[in-house]
Amino acid sequence: MDTAAIVVVCMPERGHLQRLLPLVAGLTARGRTVHVLTDARYGASIARAGGRVLDLFARHPLDAADATSIPVPSRYVSFAAAYLEALCAEVAALAPALIVYDTFAVIAPLIARRLGIPYVNVCAGHAAVPARAVARLRADPRIATSAACLAAVRRLREVHGMAGASPFSYVEGLSPFLNLYCEPPQFLSTADRSAFEPLAFFGALAPDQRDANATTPVFGRTHARLRIYVSFGTVIWRYFEEPAYAALDALADAFADVDVEVVMSLGGHELGGARRVRLARANVRVESYVDQWAALRDADAFVTHHGLNSTHEAIFHEVPMLSYPFFDDQPALARRCQDLGLALALVTEPRTPLARATALQVLRRLVDERRAFAARLSEARSWELATIAGRDAVLDRILALT
């Protein structure tokens, strides 16, 4: 049996790393040594999955390559141009048979091609068809591409043979060998599947790992009231603090006079003191960070931005969702969940102001239709379990490449 090492590459995006962990665990369970090149702060999670963390940024600081481009992942294009030669040598020393990478890791396919080994992409979002994602980014008013990134694009094109390089190459890094999709098949339309071929469905969840490391309960001990968990994740706060805060403020006002127990998580964001104090109510608790897996285990409803991890964790725990998407693939995933009977929309367009009356109306509808939601969520949970059950066949397919 081939026992050559496998290298996994992930940029400093916690949610993306979380989706790679079940793959790391599966490969190590097959007897492979898996080196994970990423931010050292993820070391404990990687070790629990059986991988060996190597600090990708200790000798190759991201900020030295690009500290200003917006969106932040454009900096990963600059990183690739700045450190390709050095990282090729470091990865070669590990003698890998295969490189696995999150799509945002622009540098990973370049290293694999230099070393002449196959590479497997782990898709970064919901139905993130590259051409569509790039078109969406080109129209995004947030875009502010640094001079360093523009120079990196030229270098990638002229020196490293990446003819189509752009500041948005972080959404285009599909593999000609295999692309792993982080949702069940029911979330990717037939029309979109061709864009990701060769394709396998791997899902995003690692229930055994999450259950083993679940923290103490997030909600109170008694369950006399409807429990509502509210979180817009972590990335939202990089770009959209004002609309995020406004939405939380409207939700706090809406829930204040209702017989519910609410936990709002800020995803680790340090919201200004006065604003944080304003959100708190007698029945609304605001936390900088909570274990979302533990929160959803006990929640009755989830107000979410529809990040990919958040959405599928809610489905796994059979928690109906109230949709408040912000950008990127979130509106599309929100619509898909609404079409499948798993969520209700709080707004018709991303980031639009949320009226107190609307929030209460949608919450009442969720309560009134709880039985229908339960049936649809039970079916959707079965899709998650079937995808997880199919991972052995996907691992066989990956290892066949080596």
Tab-separated table of C-alpha atoms in Angstrom:
chain	number	residue	atom	x	y	z
A	1	MET	CA	0.000	0.000	0.000
A	2	ASP	CA	1.227	3.499	-0.836
A	3	THR	CA	1.929	5.373	2.416
A	4	ALA	CA	3.373	8.588	0.992
A	5	ALA	CA	2.443	11.752	2.840
A	6	ILE	CA	-0.343	14.108	1.850
A	7	VAL	CA	-0.106	17.877	2.199
A	8	VAL	CA	-3.199	19.972	2.943
A	9	VAL	CA	-3.065	23.742	2.396
A	10	CYS	CA	-5.507	26.222	3.937
A	11	MET	CA	-5.338	29.995	4.199
A	12	PRO	CA	-6.218	31.626	7.561
A	13	GLU	CA	-9.988	31.167	7.284
A	14	ARG	CA	-11.334	29.225	10.281
A	15	GLY	CA	-14.548	28.186	8.555
A	16	HIS	CA	-12.645	26.794	5.596
A	17	LEU	CA	-10.271	24.886	7.864
A	18	GLN	CA	-13.268	23.402	9.673
A	19	ARG	CA	-14.493	21.907	6.391
A	20	LEU	CA	-11.094	20.294	5.795
A	21	LEU	CA	-10.932	18.547	9.168
A	22	PRO	CA	-13.169	15.556	8.326
A	23	LEU	CA	-11.009	14.963	5.259
A	24	VAL	CA	-7.833	15.126	7.351
A	25	ALA	CA	-9.361	12.674	9.815
A	26	GLY	CA	-10.378	10.306	7.032
A	27	LEU	CA	-6.940	10.311	5.421
A	28	THR	CA	-5.095	9.776	8.695
A	29	ALA	CA	-7.462	6.915	9.529
A	30	ARG	CA	-6.273	5.313	6.277
A	31	GLY	CA	-2.702	5.378	7.611
A	32	ARG	CA	-1.510	8.461	5.769
A	33	THR	CA	0.656	11.147	7.304
A	34	VAL	CA	-1.154	14.420	6.666
A	35	HIS	CA	0.756	17.691	6.952
A	36	VAL	CA	-1.569	20.687	7.208
A	37	LEU	CA	0.006	23.972	6.136
A	38	THR	CA	-2.074	26.738	7.688
A	39	ASP	CA	-2.185	29.184	10.581
A	40	ALA	CA	-0.602	27.697	13.717
A	41	ARG	CA	-3.562	28.837	15.853
A	42	TYR	CA	-5.570	25.963	14.360
A	43	GLY	CA	-3.064	23.412	15.650
A	44	ALA	CA	-5.249	21.861	18.346
A	45	SER	CA	-8.139	21.195	15.963
A	46	ILE	CA	-5.786	19.683	13.393
A	47	ALA	CA	-4.117	17.468	15.992
A	48	ARG	CA	-7.507	16.156	17.119
A	49	ALA	CA	-8.194	15.179	13.498
A	50	GLY	CA	-4.858	13.326	13.372
A	51	GLY	CA	-2.984	15.851	11.211
A	52	ARG	CA	0.369	17.544	11.736
A	53	VAL	CA	0.218	21.315	11.617
A	54	LEU	CA	2.968	23.271	9.877
A	55	ASP	CA	2.845	27.048	10.276
A	56	LEU	CA	2.351	28.378	6.768
A	57	PHE	CA	2.942	31.971	7.810
A	58	ALA	CA	5.823	31.868	10.307
A	59	ARG	CA	8.431	32.442	7.582
A	60	HIS	CA	5.960	33.718	4.990
A	61	PRO	CA	3.882	36.474	6.598
A	62	LEU	CA	0.711	37.302	4.739
A	63	ASP	CA	0.868	41.000	5.578
A	64	ALA	CA	4.351	41.281	4.046
A	65	ALA	CA	2.888	40.108	0.743
A	66	ASP	CA	-0.258	42.236	0.925
A	67	ALA	CA	-1.853	43.922	3.923
A	68	THR	CA	-4.521	46.045	2.274
A	69	SER	CA	-6.435	44.381	-0.589
A	70	ILE	CA	-10.191	44.065	-0.139
A	71	PRO	CA	-11.749	41.524	-0.132
A	72	VAL	CA	-9.128	39.967	2.123
A	73	PRO	CA	-8.798	36.775	0.022
A	74	SER	CA	-7.288	38.846	-2.814
A	75	ARG	CA	-4.243	38.938	-0.534
A	76	TYR	CA	-3.904	35.195	-1.058
A	77	VAL	CA	-3.155	35.930	-4.717
A	78	SER	CA	-0.323	38.203	-3.588
A	79	PHE	CA	0.855	35.502	-1.170
A	80	ALA	CA	1.120	32.976	-3.992
A	81	ALA	CA	3.342	35.209	-6.110
A	82	ALA	CA	5.530	36.225	-3.178
A	83	TYR	CA	6.297	32.809	-1.719
A	84	LEU	CA	5.874	30.205	-4.446
A	85	GLU	CA	9.545	29.283	-4.826
A	86	ALA	CA	10.203	29.031	-1.092
A	87	LEU	CA	7.110	26.979	-0.393
A	88	CYS	CA	7.768	24.663	-3.317
A	89	ALA	CA	11.042	23.707	-1.666
A	90	GLU	CA	9.424	23.240	1.748
A	91	VAL	CA	6.609	21.084	0.410
A	92	ALA	CA	8.995	19.045	-1.736
A	93	ALA	CA	10.951	18.168	1.417
A	94	LEU	CA	7.816	16.462	2.759
A	95	ALA	CA	7.741	14.169	-0.318
A	96	PRO	CA	3.956	14.274	-0.737
A	97	ALA	CA	2.049	12.119	-3.185
A	98	LEU	CA	-0.858	14.552	-3.295
A	99	ILE	CA	-1.859	18.094	-2.337
A	100	VAL	CA	-5.334	18.874	-1.005
A	101	TYR	CA	-6.354	22.501	-0.666
A	102	ASP	CA	-9.173	24.883	0.034
A	103	THR	CA	-10.067	26.846	-3.122
A	104	PHE	CA	-8.802	30.091	-1.569
A	105	ALA	CA	-5.267	28.645	-1.355
A	106	VAL	CA	-4.148	29.990	-4.736
A	107	ILE	CA	-0.603	28.796	-4.137
A	108	ALA	CA	-1.461	25.098	-3.720
A	109	PRO	CA	-2.151	24.089	-7.368
A	110	LEU	CA	0.945	26.042	-8.434
A	111	ILE	CA	3.093	24.024	-6.015
A	112	ALA	CA	1.514	20.748	-7.126
A	113	ARG	CA	2.147	21.491	-10.792
A	114	ARG	CA	5.763	22.419	-10.024
A	115	LEU	CA	6.215	19.126	-8.171
A	116	GLY	CA	4.351	17.089	-10.781
A	117	ILE	CA	1.820	15.608	-8.375
A	118	PRO	CA	-2.014	15.553	-8.438
A	119	TYR	CA	-4.071	18.037	-6.447
A	120	VAL	CA	-7.575	17.926	-5.014
A	121	ASN	CA	-9.663	21.047	-4.457
A	122	VAL	CA	-12.145	21.430	-1.595
A	123	CYS	CA	-14.815	23.862	-2.800
A	124	ALA	CA	-15.075	26.997	-0.718
A	125	GLY	CA	-18.763	27.886	-0.908
A	126	HIS	CA	-22.271	27.121	-2.044
A	127	ALA	CA	-22.599	26.691	-5.822
A	128	ALA	CA	-19.521	28.878	-6.294
A	129	VAL	CA	-19.278	28.469	-10.063
A	130	PRO	CA	-16.028	30.332	-10.843
A	131	ALA	CA	-17.266	32.440	-13.760
A	132	ARG	CA	-20.315	33.532	-11.790
A	133	ALA	CA	-18.274	34.248	-8.651
A	134	VAL	CA	-15.787	36.398	-10.569
A	135	ALA	CA	-18.588	38.360	-12.255
A	136	ARG	CA	-20.142	39.016	-8.856
A	137	LEU	CA	-16.817	40.214	-7.467
A	138	ARG	CA	-16.147	42.557	-10.379
A	139	ALA	CA	-19.412	44.329	-9.560
A	140	ASP	CA	-18.737	44.444	-5.801
A	141	PRO	CA	-18.366	48.036	-4.518
A	142	ARG	CA	-16.048	46.888	-1.719
A	143	ILE	CA	-13.231	46.039	-4.116
A	144	ALA	CA	-9.949	47.796	-3.360
A	145	THR	CA	-7.054	45.968	-5.001
A	146	SER	CA	-3.597	46.939	-3.768
A	147	ALA	CA	-0.608	47.716	-5.973
A	148	ALA	CA	1.066	44.655	-4.467
A	149	CYS	CA	-1.778	42.453	-5.671
A	150	LEU	CA	-1.700	43.897	-9.181
A	151	ALA	CA	2.053	43.284	-9.318
A	152	ALA	CA	1.470	39.741	-8.052
A	153	VAL	CA	-1.044	39.111	-10.827
A	154	ARG	CA	1.517	40.194	-13.419
A	155	ARG	CA	4.150	37.931	-11.872
A	156	LEU	CA	1.816	34.954	-11.786
A	157	ARG	CA	1.015	35.472	-15.453
A	158	GLU	CA	4.478	36.261	-16.775
A	159	VAL	CA	6.750	34.203	-14.515
A	160	HIS	CA	4.658	31.359	-13.143
A	161	GLY	CA	2.551	30.527	-16.204
A	162	MET	CA	-0.813	31.289	-14.614
A	163	ALA	CA	-2.285	32.912	-17.703
A	164	GLY	CA	-5.695	33.734	-16.242
A	165	ALA	CA	-4.451	35.166	-12.947
A	166	SER	CA	-6.497	38.012	-11.478
A	167	PRO	CA	-7.139	39.544	-8.053
A	168	PHE	CA	-10.081	37.118	-7.887
A	169	SER	CA	-8.169	33.920	-8.633
A	170	TYR	CA	-9.042	32.706	-5.145
A	171	VAL	CA	-12.490	31.654	-6.425
A	172	GLU	CA	-11.193	29.937	-9.575
A	173	GLY	CA	-8.846	27.246	-8.304
A	174	LEU	CA	-10.665	24.105	-9.399
A	175	SER	CA	-8.763	20.881	-9.989
A	176	PRO	CA	-8.643	18.771	-13.164
A	177	PHE	CA	-8.173	15.719	-10.906
A	178	LEU	CA	-11.018	16.020	-8.352
A	179	ASN	CA	-13.147	18.670	-6.653
A	180	LEU	CA	-14.827	17.938	-3.332
A	181	TYR	CA	-18.148	19.660	-2.726
A	182	CYS	CA	-18.948	20.553	0.886
A	183	GLU	CA	-22.710	20.059	0.723
A	184	PRO	CA	-25.018	17.131	-0.044
A	185	PRO	CA	-25.916	16.706	-3.739
A	186	GLN	CA	-29.370	18.213	-3.183
A	187	PHE	CA	-27.797	21.663	-2.766
A	188	LEU	CA	-26.067	21.777	-6.149
A	189	SER	CA	-28.244	22.076	-9.232
A	190	THR	CA	-27.746	19.810	-12.210
A	191	ALA	CA	-26.918	22.860	-14.312
A	192	ASP	CA	-24.073	23.857	-11.977
A	193	ARG	CA	-22.533	20.419	-11.480
A	194	SER	CA	-20.692	20.433	-14.793
A	195	ALA	CA	-18.615	23.415	-13.640
A	196	PHE	CA	-17.069	21.322	-10.848
A	197	GLU	CA	-16.368	18.050	-12.661
A	198	PRO	CA	-14.627	15.792	-11.795
A	199	LEU	CA	-16.760	16.057	-8.670
A	200	ALA	CA	-17.438	14.195	-5.434
A	201	PHE	CA	-19.742	15.159	-2.560
A	202	PHE	CA	-18.010	15.150	0.821
A	203	GLY	CA	-20.064	17.499	2.995
A	204	ALA	CA	-18.757	19.901	5.618
A	205	LEU	CA	-19.590	18.278	8.936
A	206	ALA	CA	-17.593	16.202	11.405
A	207	PRO	CA	-20.231	15.278	14.010
A	208	ASP	CA	-18.064	12.839	15.962
A	209	GLN	CA	-15.304	15.403	16.385
A	210	ARG	CA	-17.710	18.194	17.288
A	211	ASP	CA	-19.686	16.111	19.778
A	212	ALA	CA	-16.479	14.931	21.459
A	213	ASN	CA	-15.364	18.532	21.972
A	214	ALA	CA	-18.732	20.162	22.674
A	215	THR	CA	-18.620	22.628	25.523
A	216	THR	CA	-21.135	23.236	28.281
A	217	PRO	CA	-24.694	24.159	27.262
A	218	VAL	CA	-25.160	27.623	25.773
A	219	PHE	CA	-28.780	28.102	26.828
A	220	GLY	CA	-30.212	27.965	30.334
A	221	ARG	CA	-31.033	24.705	32.085
A	222	THR	CA	-34.805	25.018	31.751
A	223	HIS	CA	-36.514	24.844	28.362
A	224	ALA	CA	-39.777	26.606	29.153
A	225	ARG	CA	-39.400	29.205	26.374
A	226	LEU	CA	-38.576	29.138	22.677
A	227	ARG	CA	-34.796	29.202	22.311
A	228	ILE	CA	-33.434	31.398	19.529
A	229	TYR	CA	-29.788	31.419	18.537
A	230	VAL	CA	-28.564	34.405	16.498
A	231	SER	CA	-25.217	34.569	14.730
A	232	PHE	CA	-23.857	36.113	11.547
A	233	GLY	CA	-20.558	34.230	11.749
A	234	THR	CA	-17.105	35.781	11.700
A	235	VAL	CA	-16.341	37.068	8.189
A	236	ILE	CA	-19.370	39.404	8.083
A	237	TRP	CA	-17.757	41.696	10.636
A	238	ARG	CA	-14.758	42.390	8.374
A	239	TYR	CA	-16.907	44.280	5.904
A	240	PHE	CA	-20.422	44.842	7.187
A	241	GLU	CA	-20.371	45.880	10.834
A	242	GLU	CA	-23.004	48.599	10.379
A	243	PRO	CA	-25.715	46.474	8.714
A	244	ALA	CA	-24.883	43.546	11.002
A	245	TYR	CA	-25.283	45.668	14.102
A	246	ALA	CA	-28.485	47.255	12.759
A	247	ALA	CA	-29.980	43.813	12.130
A	248	LEU	CA	-29.039	42.585	15.615
A	249	ASP	CA	-30.499	45.751	17.127
A	250	ALA	CA	-33.792	45.205	15.287
A	251	LEU	CA	-33.877	41.572	16.385
A	252	ALA	CA	-33.174	42.491	20.009
A	253	ASP	CA	-36.050	44.990	19.898
A	254	ALA	CA	-38.349	42.422	18.297
A	255	PHE	CA	-37.561	39.654	20.777
A	256	ALA	CA	-37.473	41.840	23.907
A	257	ASP	CA	-41.202	41.595	24.622
A	258	VAL	CA	-41.689	38.005	23.451
A	259	ASP	CA	-41.533	34.928	25.665
A	260	VAL	CA	-38.273	33.619	24.204
A	261	GLU	CA	-34.700	32.993	25.318
A	262	VAL	CA	-32.200	34.518	22.894
A	263	VAL	CA	-28.431	34.047	22.648
A	264	MET	CA	-26.642	36.371	20.213
A	265	SER	CA	-23.084	35.437	19.254
A	266	LEU	CA	-20.775	38.053	17.744
A	267	GLY	CA	-18.486	35.434	16.196
A	268	GLY	CA	-15.485	36.676	18.167
A	269	HIS	CA	-15.972	40.270	17.054
A	270	GLU	CA	-15.367	42.913	19.713
A	271	LEU	CA	-18.398	45.114	19.228
A	272	GLY	CA	-18.127	48.582	20.796
A	273	GLY	CA	-19.121	48.605	24.456
A	274	ALA	CA	-22.114	50.914	24.159
A	275	ARG	CA	-23.491	48.990	21.195
A	276	ARG	CA	-23.090	45.677	22.931
A	277	VAL	CA	-24.835	46.972	26.053
A	278	ARG	CA	-27.717	48.250	23.930
A	279	LEU	CA	-28.334	44.815	22.404
A	280	ALA	CA	-28.756	43.083	25.749
A	281	ARG	CA	-32.272	42.618	27.135
A	282	ALA	CA	-33.727	40.643	30.004
A	283	ASN	CA	-34.280	37.740	27.613
A	284	VAL	CA	-31.451	38.499	25.143
A	285	ARG	CA	-27.897	37.518	26.074
A	286	VAL	CA	-24.990	38.783	23.963
A	287	GLU	CA	-21.764	36.763	23.839
A	288	SER	CA	-18.528	37.507	22.002
A	289	TYR	CA	-18.272	33.854	21.024
A	290	VAL	CA	-20.093	30.614	21.759
A	291	ASP	CA	-19.647	27.030	20.605
A	292	GLN	CA	-22.147	27.056	17.748
A	293	TRP	CA	-22.426	23.276	17.655
A	294	ALA	CA	-23.498	23.299	21.318
A	295	ALA	CA	-25.868	26.240	20.724
A	296	LEU	CA	-27.625	24.559	17.807
A	297	ARG	CA	-27.897	21.303	19.696
A	298	ASP	CA	-30.418	23.021	22.013
A	299	ALA	CA	-31.883	25.807	19.828
A	300	ASP	CA	-35.439	25.935	18.482
A	301	ALA	CA	-34.683	28.555	15.813
A	302	PHE	CA	-31.574	30.048	14.218
A	303	VAL	CA	-31.230	33.543	12.760
A	304	THR	CA	-28.368	33.131	10.297
A	305	HIS	CA	-26.449	34.769	7.478
A	306	HIS	CA	-26.352	31.365	5.725
A	307	GLY	CA	-22.669	30.724	5.790
A	308	LEU	CA	-22.116	27.211	4.500
A	309	ASN	CA	-20.954	25.714	7.813
A	310	SER	CA	-23.691	27.438	9.815
A	311	THR	CA	-26.433	26.309	7.444
A	312	HIS	CA	-25.463	22.657	7.443
A	313	GLU	CA	-24.843	22.558	11.191
A	314	ALA	CA	-28.408	23.838	11.639
A	315	ILE	CA	-29.729	21.168	9.283
A	316	PHE	CA	-27.831	18.453	11.134
A	317	HIS	CA	-29.446	19.577	14.392
A	318	GLU	CA	-32.830	20.032	12.655
A	319	VAL	CA	-33.116	23.698	13.615
A	320	PRO	CA	-35.327	25.858	11.346
A	321	MET	CA	-33.625	29.005	10.066
A	322	LEU	CA	-34.549	32.659	9.673
A	323	SER	CA	-32.501	34.042	6.784
A	324	TYR	CA	-30.586	37.323	6.864
A	325	PRO	CA	-27.846	36.959	4.202
A	326	PHE	CA	-25.145	39.563	3.563
A	327	PHE	CA	-23.045	38.790	0.455
A	328	ASP	CA	-21.285	36.316	-1.792
A	329	ASP	CA	-22.940	32.870	-1.883
A	330	GLN	CA	-25.149	33.524	1.149
A	331	PRO	CA	-28.234	34.882	-0.690
A	332	ALA	CA	-28.239	31.861	-3.011
A	333	LEU	CA	-27.903	29.400	-0.137
A	334	ALA	CA	-30.659	31.240	1.758
A	335	ARG	CA	-32.966	30.908	-1.254
A	336	ARG	CA	-32.142	27.234	-1.628
A	337	CYS	CA	-32.983	26.586	2.019
A	338	GLN	CA	-36.221	28.525	1.678
A	339	ASP	CA	-37.152	26.545	-1.439
A	340	LEU	CA	-36.467	23.311	0.428
A	341	GLY	CA	-38.702	24.349	3.339
A	342	LEU	CA	-35.819	24.700	5.811
A	343	ALA	CA	-35.839	28.482	6.302
A	344	LEU	CA	-37.944	31.639	6.132
A	345	ALA	CA	-36.701	34.957	4.754
A	346	LEU	CA	-36.414	37.978	7.047
A	347	VAL	CA	-35.513	40.279	4.124
A	348	THR	CA	-35.913	40.148	0.368
A	349	GLU	CA	-32.467	41.580	-0.434
A	350	PRO	CA	-29.119	41.170	1.371
A	351	ARG	CA	-28.317	43.637	4.167
A	352	THR	CA	-31.583	45.556	3.874
A	353	PRO	CA	-33.040	47.114	7.050
A	354	LEU	CA	-35.022	44.684	9.160
A	355	ALA	CA	-38.321	45.895	10.584
A	356	ARG	CA	-39.312	44.796	14.086
A	357	ALA	CA	-42.798	43.888	12.881
A	358	THR	CA	-41.397	41.741	10.081
A	359	ALA	CA	-39.134	39.832	12.450
A	360	LEU	CA	-42.062	39.074	14.756
A	361	GLN	CA	-44.299	38.068	11.868
A	362	VAL	CA	-41.709	35.660	10.465
A	363	LEU	CA	-41.026	34.198	13.910
A	364	ARG	CA	-44.762	33.571	14.432
A	365	ARG	CA	-44.937	31.849	11.064
A	366	LEU	CA	-42.009	29.623	11.990
A	367	VAL	CA	-43.765	28.618	15.213
A	368	ASP	CA	-47.083	28.018	13.430
A	369	GLU	CA	-45.429	25.848	10.776
A	370	ARG	CA	-43.113	23.978	13.132
A	371	ARG	CA	-44.461	20.551	12.150
A	372	ALA	CA	-43.783	21.138	8.446
A	373	PHE	CA	-40.299	22.421	9.226
A	374	ALA	CA	-39.604	19.346	11.344
A	375	ALA	CA	-40.485	17.023	8.468
A	376	ARG	CA	-38.366	18.880	5.914
A	377	LEU	CA	-35.420	19.200	8.304
A	378	SER	CA	-35.553	15.504	9.115
A	379	GLU	CA	-35.328	14.713	5.411
A	380	ALA	CA	-32.483	17.217	4.895
A	381	ARG	CA	-30.614	15.732	7.851
A	382	SER	CA	-30.810	12.356	6.127
A	383	TRP	CA	-29.020	13.941	3.151
A	384	GLU	CA	-26.205	15.075	5.467
A	385	LEU	CA	-25.913	11.595	6.974
A	386	ALA	CA	-25.903	9.933	3.552
A	387	THR	CA	-23.108	12.251	2.389
A	388	ILE	CA	-21.060	11.432	5.479
A	389	ALA	CA	-21.712	7.722	4.969
A	390	GLY	CA	-20.361	8.006	1.417
A	391	ARG	CA	-16.987	9.398	2.461
A	392	ASP	CA	-15.156	6.073	2.332
A	393	ALA	CA	-15.808	5.849	-1.390
A	394	VAL	CA	-14.595	9.437	-1.836
A	395	LEU	CA	-11.434	8.669	0.153
A	396	ASP	CA	-10.823	5.679	-2.103
A	397	ARG	CA	-11.120	7.983	-5.085
A	398	ILE	CA	-8.683	10.484	-3.569
A	399	LEU	CA	-6.103	7.873	-2.650
A	400	ALA	CA	-6.350	6.313	-6.099
A	401	LEU	CA	-4.792	9.527	-7.398
A	402	THR	CA	-1.614	8.766	-5.467
